[in-house]
Tab-separated table of C-alpha atoms and ligand atoms in Angstrom:
chain	number	residue	atom	x	y	z
I	16	UNK	CA	-12.073	13.670	-26.921
I	17	UNK	CA	-12.853	13.050	-23.261
I	18	UNK	CA	-9.967	12.281	-20.929
I	19	UNK	CA	-11.987	9.394	-19.497
I	20	UNK	CA	-14.570	7.529	-21.530
I	21	UNK	CA	-16.408	4.573	-20.048
I	22	UNK	CA	-19.093	2.974	-22.131
I	23	UNK	CA	-21.376	0.183	-20.964
I	24	UNK	CA	-18.800	-1.184	-18.554
I	25	UNK	CA	-19.731	-4.488	-16.937
I	26	UNK	CA	-17.725	-5.782	-13.986
I	27	UNK	CA	-18.600	-8.997	-12.173
I	28	UNK	CA	-17.098	-10.709	-9.156
I	29	UNK	CA	-18.286	-14.259	-9.744
I	30	UNK	CA	-22.069	-14.117	-9.836
I	31	UNK	CA	-22.188	-10.591	-8.426
I	32	UNK	CA	-22.543	-7.828	-11.006
I	33	UNK	CA	-20.910	-4.752	-9.516
I	34	UNK	CA	-20.834	-2.496	-12.569
I	35	UNK	CA	-23.886	-2.936	-14.787
I	36	UNK	CA	-23.391	-1.152	-18.108
I	37	UNK	CA	-21.965	1.924	-16.435
I	38	UNK	CA	-21.200	4.803	-18.807
I	39	UNK	CA	-19.417	8.015	-17.935
I	40	UNK	CA	-17.286	10.685	-19.581
I	41	UNK	CA	-14.888	13.048	-17.853
I	42	UNK	CA	-13.388	16.010	-19.693
I	43	UNK	CA	-9.932	17.463	-19.310
I	44	UNK	CA	-9.833	19.750	-16.264
I	45	UNK	CA	-13.133	18.551	-14.905
I	46	UNK	CA	-13.765	17.647	-11.273
I	47	UNK	CA	-16.317	14.908	-10.807
I	48	UNK	CA	-17.644	13.797	-7.440
I	49	UNK	CA	-18.944	10.235	-7.299
I	50	UNK	CA	-21.513	9.504	-4.626
I	51	UNK	CA	-23.732	6.560	-3.810
I	52	UNK	CA	-24.586	3.947	-1.225
I	53	UNK	CA	-22.067	1.472	0.114
I	54	UNK	CA	-21.641	-1.346	-2.386
I	55	UNK	CA	-22.959	0.624	-5.345
I	56	UNK	CA	-19.655	0.140	-7.201
I	57	UNK	CA	-17.875	3.484	-6.680
I	58	UNK	CA	-14.480	2.069	-5.708
I	59	UNK	CA	-14.720	-0.595	-8.386
I	60	UNK	CA	-15.365	2.084	-10.998
I	61	UNK	CA	-12.157	3.924	-10.023
I	62	UNK	CA	-10.163	0.685	-9.913
I	63	UNK	CA	-11.289	-0.247	-13.420
I	64	UNK	CA	-10.080	3.109	-14.734
I	65	UNK	CA	-6.428	2.407	-13.887
I	66	UNK	CA	-6.692	-1.273	-14.741
I	67	UNK	CA	-6.501	-2.660	-11.196
I	68	UNK	CA	-9.668	-4.607	-12.029
I	69	UNK	CA	-10.344	-6.277	-15.378
I	70	UNK	CA	-13.813	-5.803	-16.857
I	71	UNK	CA	-16.116	-8.337	-18.497
I	72	UNK	CA	-17.758	-6.126	-21.107
I	73	UNK	CA	-17.792	-2.558	-22.382
I	74	UNK	CA	-14.942	-0.220	-23.127
I	75	UNK	CA	-12.731	2.093	-21.074
I	76	UNK	CA	-10.541	4.705	-22.748
I	77	UNK	CA	-8.312	6.838	-20.515
I	78	UNK	CA	-6.006	9.535	-21.853
I	79	UNK	CA	-6.099	7.947	-25.296
I	80	UNK	CA	-5.361	4.425	-24.025
I	81	UNK	CA	-7.893	1.621	-24.312
I	82	UNK	CA	-7.563	0.125	-20.828
I	83	UNK	CA	-9.292	-3.198	-21.348
I	84	UNK	CA	-7.341	-4.527	-24.328
I	85	UNK	CA	-4.975	-7.482	-24.008
I	86	UNK	CA	-1.900	-5.638	-25.304
I	87	UNK	CA	-2.406	-2.464	-23.274
I	88	UNK	CA	0.667	-1.221	-21.399
I	89	UNK	CA	-0.999	-0.694	-18.038
I	90	UNK	CA	2.265	0.427	-16.443
I	91	UNK	CA	2.530	3.308	-18.893
I	92	UNK	CA	-1.102	4.225	-18.239
I	93	UNK	CA	-0.682	4.148	-14.458
I	94	UNK	CA	2.165	6.644	-14.670
I	95	UNK	CA	-0.398	9.119	-15.990
I	96	UNK	CA	-3.242	8.183	-13.650
I	97	UNK	CA	-2.708	8.760	-9.930
I	98	UNK	CA	-4.887	7.031	-7.346
I	99	UNK	CA	-5.149	7.781	-3.635
I	100	UNK	CA	-6.814	5.283	-1.328
I	101	UNK	CA	-8.840	5.588	1.846
I	102	UNK	CA	-6.111	3.841	3.851
I	103	UNK	CA	-3.160	5.957	2.526
I	104	UNK	CA	-1.051	2.869	1.761
I	105	UNK	CA	2.270	4.588	2.294
I	106	UNK	CA	5.236	2.199	2.256
I	107	UNK	CA	6.123	1.865	5.958
I	108	UNK	CA	9.763	0.922	5.406
I	109	UNK	CA	10.531	4.031	3.341
I	110	UNK	CA	10.977	7.617	4.459
I	111	UNK	CA	8.606	10.255	3.143
I	112	UNK	CA	11.171	11.208	0.517
I	113	UNK	CA	11.657	7.599	-0.588
I	114	UNK	CA	7.913	6.981	-0.683
I	115	UNK	CA	7.572	9.857	-3.114
I	116	UNK	CA	10.674	9.210	-5.189
I	117	UNK	CA	10.371	5.423	-5.502
I	118	UNK	CA	8.270	5.454	-8.674
I	119	UNK	CA	10.095	8.375	-10.328
I	120	UNK	CA	13.416	6.638	-9.676
I	121	UNK	CA	12.599	3.065	-10.646
I	122	UNK	CA	9.910	3.671	-13.247
I	123	UNK	CA	11.050	6.927	-14.850
I	124	UNK	CA	14.762	6.593	-14.006
I	125	UNK	CA	15.013	10.058	-12.519
I	126	UNK	CA	18.498	10.495	-10.943
I	127	UNK	CA	18.644	10.627	-7.131
I	128	UNK	CA	19.459	14.313	-6.692
I	129	UNK	CA	16.717	15.357	-9.079
I	130	UNK	CA	14.289	12.968	-7.394
I	131	UNK	CA	14.778	14.676	-4.040
I	132	UNK	CA	13.920	17.992	-5.644
I	133	UNK	CA	10.837	16.355	-7.138
I	134	UNK	CA	9.814	15.194	-3.663
I	135	UNK	CA	10.333	18.671	-2.291
I	136	UNK	CA	8.130	20.249	-4.945
I	137	UNK	CA	5.385	17.662	-4.442
I	138	UNK	CA	5.521	18.084	-0.659
I	139	UNK	CA	5.306	21.856	-1.011
I	140	UNK	CA	2.018	21.406	-2.830
I	141	UNK	CA	0.577	19.526	0.116
I	142	UNK	CA	2.176	21.811	2.703
I	143	UNK	CA	4.584	19.251	4.166
I	144	UNK	CA	7.981	20.262	2.870
I	145	UNK	CA	9.435	20.035	6.378
I	146	UNK	CA	8.469	16.353	6.612
I	147	UNK	CA	10.674	15.178	3.756
I	148	UNK	CA	12.917	13.135	6.073
I	149	UNK	CA	10.157	11.882	8.369
I	150	UNK	CA	8.829	8.313	8.445
I	151	UNK	CA	5.200	7.439	7.777
I	152	UNK	CA	4.553	6.280	11.344
I	153	UNK	CA	5.702	9.644	12.664
I	154	UNK	CA	2.882	11.421	10.815
I	155	UNK	CA	-0.767	11.998	11.653
I	156	UNK	CA	-3.401	10.427	9.415
I	157	UNK	CA	-4.009	13.701	7.655
I	158	UNK	CA	-0.299	14.167	7.026
I	159	UNK	CA	0.058	10.601	5.762
I	160	UNK	CA	-2.782	11.136	3.348
I	161	UNK	CA	-1.196	14.357	2.096
I	162	UNK	CA	2.086	12.471	1.534
I	163	UNK	CA	0.124	9.857	-0.419
I	164	UNK	CA	-1.250	12.655	-2.588
I	165	UNK	CA	2.263	14.074	-3.041
I	166	UNK	CA	3.482	10.619	-4.033
I	167	UNK	CA	0.948	10.546	-6.852
I	168	UNK	CA	1.627	14.144	-7.863
I	169	UNK	CA	5.360	13.447	-8.224
I	170	UNK	CA	4.516	11.312	-11.279
I	171	UNK	CA	2.879	14.354	-12.951
I	172	UNK	CA	-0.392	12.547	-13.635
I	173	UNK	CA	-2.993	13.748	-16.145
I	174	UNK	CA	-5.790	12.408	-13.998
I	175	UNK	CA	-6.198	11.854	-10.266
I	176	UNK	CA	-8.547	9.324	-8.696
I	177	UNK	CA	-9.479	9.676	-5.028
I	178	UNK	CA	-11.346	6.942	-3.185
I	179	UNK	CA	-12.897	8.303	0.020
I	180	UNK	CA	-9.578	9.725	1.044
I	181	UNK	CA	-10.925	11.451	4.150
I	182	UNK	CA	-13.086	8.606	5.464
I	183	UNK	CA	-10.392	7.102	7.684
I	184	UNK	CA	-9.460	10.469	9.218
I	185	UNK	CA	-10.464	12.080	12.481
I	186	UNK	CA	-12.912	14.911	11.726
I	187	UNK	CA	-10.413	17.612	12.681
I	188	UNK	CA	-7.936	16.305	10.085
I	189	UNK	CA	-10.382	16.210	7.154
I	190	UNK	CA	-10.042	19.922	6.449
I	191	UNK	CA	-6.299	19.901	5.760
I	192	UNK	CA	-6.707	17.149	3.150
I	193	UNK	CA	-9.673	18.801	1.449
I	194	UNK	CA	-7.681	22.030	1.284
I	195	UNK	CA	-5.023	20.235	-0.757
I	196	UNK	CA	-7.695	18.999	-3.147
I	197	UNK	CA	-9.083	22.519	-3.538
I	198	UNK	CA	-5.613	23.771	-4.376
I	199	UNK	CA	-5.229	21.044	-7.010
I	200	UNK	CA	-8.632	21.998	-8.370
I	201	UNK	CA	-7.482	25.601	-8.773
I	202	UNK	CA	-4.466	24.383	-10.722
I	203	UNK	CA	-6.764	22.634	-13.176
I	204	UNK	CA	-6.109	18.963	-12.321
I	205	UNK	CA	-8.677	16.537	-13.692
I	206	UNK	CA	-10.102	14.668	-10.721
I	207	UNK	CA	-12.577	11.939	-9.996
I	208	UNK	CA	-13.356	11.653	-6.343
I	209	UNK	CA	-15.534	9.256	-4.443
I	210	UNK	CA	-16.687	11.142	-1.390
I	211	UNK	CA	-19.189	11.323	1.418
I	212	UNK	CA	-18.418	15.013	1.965
I	213	UNK	CA	-21.477	16.508	0.297
I	214	UNK	CA	-20.558	20.063	1.223
I	215	UNK	CA	-17.164	19.623	-0.364
I	216	UNK	CA	-18.677	18.041	-3.472
I	217	UNK	CA	-21.054	20.976	-3.876
I	218	UNK	CA	-18.296	23.531	-3.416
I	219	UNK	CA	-15.482	22.012	-5.490
I	220	UNK	CA	-16.923	19.522	-7.990
I	221	UNK	CA	-18.199	20.624	-11.363
I	222	UNK	CA	-20.367	17.588	-11.651
I	223	UNK	CA	-21.897	15.011	-9.360
I	224	UNK	CA	-22.339	11.406	-10.436
I	225	UNK	CA	-24.718	9.229	-8.443
I	226	UNK	CA	-24.027	5.488	-8.641
I	227	UNK	CA	-26.818	3.046	-7.887
I	228	UNK	CA	-26.856	-0.741	-8.420
I	229	UNK	CA	-23.687	-0.524	-10.508
I	230	UNK	CA	-25.095	2.052	-12.904
I	231	UNK	CA	-24.522	5.752	-13.336
I	232	UNK	CA	-28.042	6.493	-12.144
I	233	UNK	CA	-28.075	10.231	-12.303
I	234	UNK	CA	-25.559	12.991	-12.963
I	235	UNK	CA	-25.488	16.731	-13.426
I	236	UNK	CA	-23.976	20.026	-12.268
I	237	UNK	CA	-23.037	19.658	-8.618
I	238	UNK	CA	-25.111	22.323	-6.887
I	239	UNK	CA	-28.201	21.733	-8.987
I	240	UNK	CA	-28.123	17.931	-8.774
I	241	UNK	CA	-27.629	17.921	-5.018
I	242	UNK	CA	-30.348	20.539	-4.477
I	243	UNK	CA	-32.910	19.114	-6.891
I	244	UNK	CA	-32.365	15.423	-7.654
I	245	UNK	CA	-34.302	13.995	-10.588
I	246	UNK	CA	-34.610	10.424	-9.395
I	247	UNK	CA	-36.283	9.212	-6.204
I	248	UNK	CA	-33.220	7.020	-5.528
I	249	UNK	CA	-30.885	10.017	-5.327
I	250	UNK	CA	-33.442	11.900	-3.290
I	251	UNK	CA	-33.621	9.030	-0.795
I	252	UNK	CA	-29.844	8.778	-0.692
I	253	UNK	CA	-29.389	12.499	-0.105
I	254	UNK	CA	-31.993	12.697	2.611
I	255	UNK	CA	-30.259	9.763	4.338
I	256	UNK	CA	-26.779	11.330	4.284
I	257	UNK	CA	-27.897	14.892	4.960
I	258	UNK	CA	-30.696	13.978	7.422
D	30	UNK	CA	35.483	-41.388	45.809
D	31	UNK	CA	35.532	-38.129	43.960
D	32	UNK	CA	35.865	-37.835	40.252
D	33	UNK	CA	38.923	-36.003	39.089
D	34	UNK	CA	38.392	-33.993	35.966
D	35	UNK	CA	40.894	-34.530	33.213
D	36	UNK	CA	40.530	-32.075	30.382
D	37	UNK	CA	44.141	-32.338	29.294
D	38	UNK	CA	43.632	-35.366	27.059
D	39	UNK	CA	40.619	-33.749	25.459
D	40	UNK	CA	42.388	-30.519	24.683
D	41	UNK	CA	45.439	-32.423	23.449
D	42	UNK	CA	43.247	-33.500	20.537
D	43	UNK	CA	42.395	-29.878	19.641
D	44	UNK	CA	43.321	-30.351	15.996
D	45	UNK	CA	40.574	-32.949	15.701
D	46	UNK	CA	38.123	-30.577	17.280
D	47	UNK	CA	39.174	-27.740	15.018
D	48	UNK	CA	38.786	-29.834	11.864
D	49	UNK	CA	35.368	-30.908	13.092
D	50	UNK	CA	34.411	-27.326	13.817
D	51	UNK	CA	35.415	-26.361	10.285
D	52	UNK	CA	33.124	-28.955	8.731
D	53	UNK	CA	30.274	-27.907	11.050
D	54	UNK	CA	30.704	-24.291	9.926
D	55	UNK	CA	31.028	-25.240	6.270
D	56	UNK	CA	27.930	-27.442	6.442
D	57	UNK	CA	25.985	-24.651	8.137
D	58	UNK	CA	27.078	-22.009	5.633
D	59	UNK	CA	26.444	-24.057	2.490
D	60	UNK	CA	23.135	-25.292	3.822
D	61	UNK	CA	21.969	-21.803	4.739
D	62	UNK	CA	22.597	-20.520	1.234
D	63	UNK	CA	21.175	-23.549	-0.566
D	64	UNK	CA	18.310	-24.059	1.876
D	65	UNK	CA	17.207	-20.428	1.772
D	66	UNK	CA	17.426	-20.558	-2.026
D	67	UNK	CA	15.116	-23.579	-2.049
D	68	UNK	CA	12.886	-21.850	0.490
D	69	UNK	CA	12.629	-18.672	-1.590
D	70	UNK	CA	11.676	-20.668	-4.671
D	71	UNK	CA	9.237	-22.765	-2.654
D	72	UNK	CA	7.589	-19.729	-1.070
D	73	UNK	CA	7.276	-17.937	-4.420
D	74	UNK	CA	5.763	-21.089	-5.931
D	75	UNK	CA	3.333	-21.424	-3.049
D	76	UNK	CA	2.163	-17.809	-3.151
D	77	UNK	CA	2.296	-17.037	-6.866
D	78	UNK	CA	2.255	-20.493	-8.502
D	79	UNK	CA	-0.596	-22.394	-10.104
D	80	UNK	CA	-2.605	-25.023	-8.191
D	81	UNK	CA	-0.425	-27.960	-9.246
D	82	UNK	CA	2.813	-26.239	-8.378
D	83	UNK	CA	1.343	-25.282	-5.015
D	84	UNK	CA	0.278	-28.865	-4.346
D	85	UNK	CA	3.701	-30.274	-5.180
D	86	UNK	CA	5.472	-27.763	-2.949
D	87	UNK	CA	3.006	-28.427	-0.121
D	88	UNK	CA	3.731	-32.162	-0.462
D	89	UNK	CA	7.462	-31.528	-0.212
D	90	UNK	CA	7.077	-29.289	2.834
D	91	UNK	CA	4.822	-31.725	4.699
D	92	UNK	CA	6.977	-34.758	3.852
D	93	UNK	CA	10.067	-33.055	5.280
D	94	UNK	CA	8.433	-31.483	8.297
D	95	UNK	CA	6.805	-34.726	9.377
D	96	UNK	CA	9.789	-37.069	9.219
D	97	UNK	CA	12.906	-37.127	11.433
D	98	UNK	CA	16.010	-35.498	10.012
D	99	UNK	CA	18.104	-38.553	10.796
D	100	UNK	CA	15.755	-40.740	8.768
D	101	UNK	CA	16.030	-38.328	5.837
D	102	UNK	CA	19.796	-38.441	6.150
D	103	UNK	CA	19.916	-42.241	6.226
D	104	UNK	CA	17.551	-42.437	3.301
D	105	UNK	CA	19.901	-40.288	1.230
D	106	UNK	CA	23.183	-41.822	2.371
D	107	UNK	CA	22.280	-45.485	2.857
D	108	UNK	CA	19.018	-45.736	0.930
D	109	UNK	CA	19.700	-44.015	-2.368
D	110	UNK	CA	22.784	-46.142	-3.204
D	111	UNK	CA	20.360	-49.068	-3.286
D	112	UNK	CA	18.781	-47.540	-6.369
D	113	UNK	CA	22.126	-46.529	-7.810
D	114	UNK	CA	22.504	-42.965	-6.479
D	115	UNK	CA	25.611	-42.631	-4.363
D	116	UNK	CA	27.089	-39.653	-2.501
D	117	UNK	CA	30.011	-39.297	-0.140
D	118	UNK	CA	29.121	-38.463	3.460
D	119	UNK	CA	29.722	-34.695	3.171
D	120	UNK	CA	27.659	-34.352	0.010
D	121	UNK	CA	24.826	-36.429	1.427
D	122	UNK	CA	24.903	-34.263	4.552
D	123	UNK	CA	24.767	-30.980	2.627
D	124	UNK	CA	22.040	-32.239	0.349
D	125	UNK	CA	19.840	-33.532	3.147
D	126	UNK	CA	20.287	-30.493	5.364
D	127	UNK	CA	19.579	-28.131	2.447
D	128	UNK	CA	16.416	-29.963	1.455
D	129	UNK	CA	15.391	-30.009	5.114
D	130	UNK	CA	15.995	-26.294	5.689
D	131	UNK	CA	14.348	-25.604	2.324
D	132	UNK	CA	11.064	-27.017	3.600
D	133	UNK	CA	11.073	-25.105	6.876
D	134	UNK	CA	12.129	-21.859	5.235
D	135	UNK	CA	9.497	-22.254	2.501
D	136	UNK	CA	6.873	-21.965	5.230
D	137	UNK	CA	8.607	-19.080	6.991
D	138	UNK	CA	9.167	-17.075	3.805
D	139	UNK	CA	5.625	-17.771	2.614
D	140	UNK	CA	4.290	-16.326	5.858
D	141	UNK	CA	6.410	-13.234	5.200
D	142	UNK	CA	5.039	-12.752	1.708
D	143	UNK	CA	1.488	-13.206	2.929
D	144	UNK	CA	1.987	-10.755	5.785
D	145	UNK	CA	2.210	-7.872	3.317
D	146	UNK	CA	-1.282	-6.434	2.750
D	147	UNK	CA	-2.667	-6.524	-0.770
D	148	UNK	CA	-3.180	-2.763	-0.529
D	149	UNK	CA	0.609	-2.315	-0.476
D	150	UNK	CA	0.966	-4.267	-3.709
D	151	UNK	CA	-1.823	-2.223	-5.280
D	152	UNK	CA	-0.208	1.030	-4.224
D	153	UNK	CA	2.977	-0.100	-5.957
D	154	UNK	CA	1.230	-1.250	-9.114
D	155	UNK	CA	-0.808	1.960	-9.219
D	156	UNK	CA	2.420	3.951	-9.385
D	157	UNK	CA	3.459	2.074	-12.527
D	158	UNK	CA	5.867	-0.410	-10.921
D	159	UNK	CA	6.237	-3.821	-12.591
D	160	UNK	CA	5.463	-7.012	-10.698
D	161	UNK	CA	9.137	-7.592	-10.048
D	162	UNK	CA	9.650	-3.997	-8.903
D	163	UNK	CA	6.716	-4.277	-6.514
D	164	UNK	CA	8.336	-7.363	-5.022
D	165	UNK	CA	11.786	-5.817	-4.913
D	166	UNK	CA	10.878	-2.388	-3.501
D	167	UNK	CA	7.560	-2.849	-1.706
D	168	UNK	CA	7.289	-6.453	-0.504
D	169	UNK	CA	10.786	-7.783	0.115
D	170	UNK	CA	12.016	-5.621	2.948
D	171	UNK	CA	8.882	-5.487	5.130
D	172	UNK	CA	8.362	-9.223	4.570
D	173	UNK	CA	11.928	-9.962	5.659
D	174	UNK	CA	11.431	-7.807	8.731
D	175	UNK	CA	8.317	-9.741	9.756
D	176	UNK	CA	9.951	-13.153	9.538
D	177	UNK	CA	13.477	-12.232	10.582
D	178	UNK	CA	13.255	-13.596	14.152
D	179	UNK	CA	11.718	-16.880	12.996
D	180	UNK	CA	14.270	-17.225	10.249
D	181	UNK	CA	17.209	-16.504	12.559
D	182	UNK	CA	15.984	-19.132	15.040
D	183	UNK	CA	15.596	-21.650	12.246
D	184	UNK	CA	19.172	-21.055	11.116
D	185	UNK	CA	20.529	-21.543	14.634
D	186	UNK	CA	18.513	-24.754	14.891
D	187	UNK	CA	19.976	-25.857	11.595
D	188	UNK	CA	23.535	-25.265	12.827
D	189	UNK	CA	22.844	-27.405	15.906
D	190	UNK	CA	21.118	-30.045	13.786
D	191	UNK	CA	24.214	-30.484	11.629
D	192	UNK	CA	25.555	-32.652	14.502
D	193	UNK	CA	23.391	-35.479	13.165
D	194	UNK	CA	25.769	-35.937	10.219
D	195	UNK	CA	28.282	-37.666	12.495
D	196	UNK	CA	25.904	-40.634	12.227
D	197	UNK	CA	26.954	-41.146	8.613
D	198	UNK	CA	30.618	-40.566	9.545
D	199	UNK	CA	30.884	-37.057	8.202
D	200	UNK	CA	33.696	-35.630	10.299
D	201	UNK	CA	32.040	-32.698	11.996
D	202	UNK	CA	32.528	-31.348	15.502
D	203	UNK	CA	30.389	-34.005	17.126
D	204	UNK	CA	32.129	-36.758	15.184
D	205	UNK	CA	35.461	-35.466	16.483
D	206	UNK	CA	34.079	-35.667	19.995
D	207	UNK	CA	33.122	-39.310	19.505
D	208	UNK	CA	36.584	-40.136	18.224
D	209	UNK	CA	38.261	-38.441	21.190
D	210	UNK	CA	35.903	-40.180	23.578
D	211	UNK	CA	36.806	-43.584	22.187
D	212	UNK	CA	40.491	-42.863	22.631
D	213	UNK	CA	40.497	-41.211	26.031
D	214	UNK	CA	37.348	-42.611	27.702
D	215	UNK	CA	36.879	-39.125	29.174
D	216	UNK	CA	33.173	-39.104	28.386
D	217	UNK	CA	32.118	-36.277	30.625
D	218	UNK	CA	34.967	-33.982	29.690
D	219	UNK	CA	34.707	-34.479	25.972
D	220	UNK	CA	30.948	-34.034	25.770
D	221	UNK	CA	31.088	-31.045	28.092
D	222	UNK	CA	33.655	-29.449	25.822
D	223	UNK	CA	31.588	-29.970	22.651
D	224	UNK	CA	28.434	-28.829	24.408
D	225	UNK	CA	30.183	-25.594	25.310
D	226	UNK	CA	31.518	-25.336	21.749
D	227	UNK	CA	28.000	-25.666	20.283
D	228	UNK	CA	26.669	-23.209	22.833
D	229	UNK	CA	29.357	-20.704	21.907
D	230	UNK	CA	28.630	-21.192	18.197
D	231	UNK	CA	24.920	-20.669	18.739
D	232	UNK	CA	25.544	-17.500	20.722
D	233	UNK	CA	27.894	-16.202	18.043
D	234	UNK	CA	25.278	-16.961	15.363
D	235	UNK	CA	22.632	-15.116	17.343
D	236	UNK	CA	24.929	-12.151	17.877
D	237	UNK	CA	25.672	-11.994	14.151
D	238	UNK	CA	21.969	-12.167	13.310
D	239	UNK	CA	21.271	-9.390	15.801
D	240	UNK	CA	23.992	-7.266	14.231
D	241	UNK	CA	22.613	-7.935	10.763
D	242	UNK	CA	19.143	-7.055	12.004
D	243	UNK	CA	20.466	-3.744	13.232
D	244	UNK	CA	22.263	-3.030	9.960
D	245	UNK	CA	19.199	-3.915	7.910
D	246	UNK	CA	16.375	-2.419	9.897
D	247	UNK	CA	17.696	0.443	11.997
D	248	UNK	CA	16.613	3.776	10.593
D	249	UNK	CA	19.231	6.097	9.237
R	301	LIG	N1	-12.415	-8.220	-4.935
R	301	LIG	C1	-13.738	-8.406	-4.765
R	301	LIG	N2	-14.267	-9.652	-4.768
R	301	LIG	C2	-15.577	-9.845	-4.613
R	301	LIG	N3	-16.480	-8.872	-4.433
R	301	LIG	C3	-16.022	-7.614	-4.406
R	301	LIG	C4	-14.633	-7.317	-4.578
R	301	LIG	N4	-14.490	-5.970	-4.511
R	301	LIG	C5	-15.715	-5.459	-4.333
R	301	LIG	N5	-16.641	-6.430	-4.272
R	301	LIG	C6	-18.084	-6.243	-4.091
R	301	LIG	O1	-18.515	-5.348	-5.091
R	301	LIG	C7	-19.521	-4.499	-4.577
R	301	LIG	C8	-19.155	-3.057	-4.864
R	301	LIG	O2	-17.970	-2.762	-4.145
R	301	LIG	P1	-17.317	-1.312	-4.160
R	301	LIG	O3	-16.159	-1.417	-3.246
R	301	LIG	O4	-17.077	-0.890	-5.539
R	301	LIG	O5	-18.481	-0.437	-3.529
R	301	LIG	P2	-18.419	1.050	-3.034
R	301	LIG	O6	-19.518	1.763	-3.743
R	301	LIG	O7	-17.064	1.609	-3.162
R	301	LIG	O8	-18.839	0.912	-1.517
R	301	LIG	P3	-18.273	1.683	-0.222
R	301	LIG	O9	-19.007	2.994	-0.146
R	301	LIG	O10	-18.657	0.773	0.913
R	301	LIG	O11	-16.805	1.842	-0.386
R	301	LIG	C9	-19.668	-4.821	-3.122
R	301	LIG	O12	-20.811	-5.658	-2.969
R	301	LIG	C10	-18.413	-5.564	-2.788
R	301	LIG	O13	-18.651	-6.491	-1.775
R	302	LIG	MG1	-15.548	2.101	-1.790
């Protein structure tokens, strides 16, 4: 069974249909890059997967949980699905350690001493162990984003969602964040990432998914799909972003 | 002719002043707790409540903010007995001041809740926190920090505004001053003394709020 299974998902905001019968499967250990024009529904797709947005039709199954059912325990699901946003969204009033240990402590009831160790391990993975006692506003954008990744990792998720996590960063800081993702890829984490970094998608992703008008328009193995698109829409999109 | 100041008679009545001061402090303390409680409920209702709840709370807030405190006080103390609801002066004072502060603090606390970006709430929910936990661990502290100066000012204003209760014969600091004035006819001295007393109280309140601010928000 796929780790993520979306079938014919319809999401509307009022009269606007943002996801239009989108279907997509992601297997355990797979890395899927999601690309597409602004407004094509990429962020919405990720937000539906962890239940931040309710859908109007279709079916979403994640890690064995049907997301869009009335009785679904979304809190339990979200402990297994990490999401990292473009704007980091660290909690400004908490130290790096507290940012990372908040959910383990209050959701999983991990004792304080153990939680600090958890933070240390997560920070080591993103190369920021020395920042455990820093505050978010003392960190660069790239460091903040790596802490946000560590915060998700500390919950030991089965799936990670990344929504344009390098788009708000200065170009020279993009590399350090992508390096963390590559390391996670090597460790076998299942990842869905919305990205504009085509080079990164080609290098790290197993599969590329092109969203267009709220549909999964075209998908296939990363290198092949990016080199030889099947649809004119993807071809147009690629020539626009690659020049 | 030069006026000769005579503070002796005023200070001779210090027990009066002290009793008055006690009621002023008690009124301020009770009202702060009750008023902030009302304000917290009002703000939560305004931000998270349904349309009807929001409308009712908005009506309450506007009614209080657009009428004079002394009129509210008279309505409760002299008006309500007319329809069979009677309070003693102290109770009427506490009730009116609490309802009054409740309206102002509803608006202040609401602004605090709304100052927290939605993305913060989503980050909390995405980590598996419940709605209450998001409020408790993600929203509460930063929201309090945003509104702290406004809230502290409002509480100092409230303490000063308690002086209005002397108008319904509640025996607060200002009431004591009026009594002493009528006995000694030392108008300037007595009102100068209470003015300084209120000033000192206000400064002490502000100092305490500043200390609390430091304890709450300074980084360890
Ligand atoms: N909460 C919302 N209410 C109303 N419309 C929304 C909401 N969120 C998204 N939309 C609309 O849905 C459409 C798809 O948005 P989405 O954020 O999923 O696009 P995207 O592919 O991630 O675009 P971008 O590359 O700009 O991030 C857009 O037209 C957007 O304006
Ligand atoms: Mg987006």
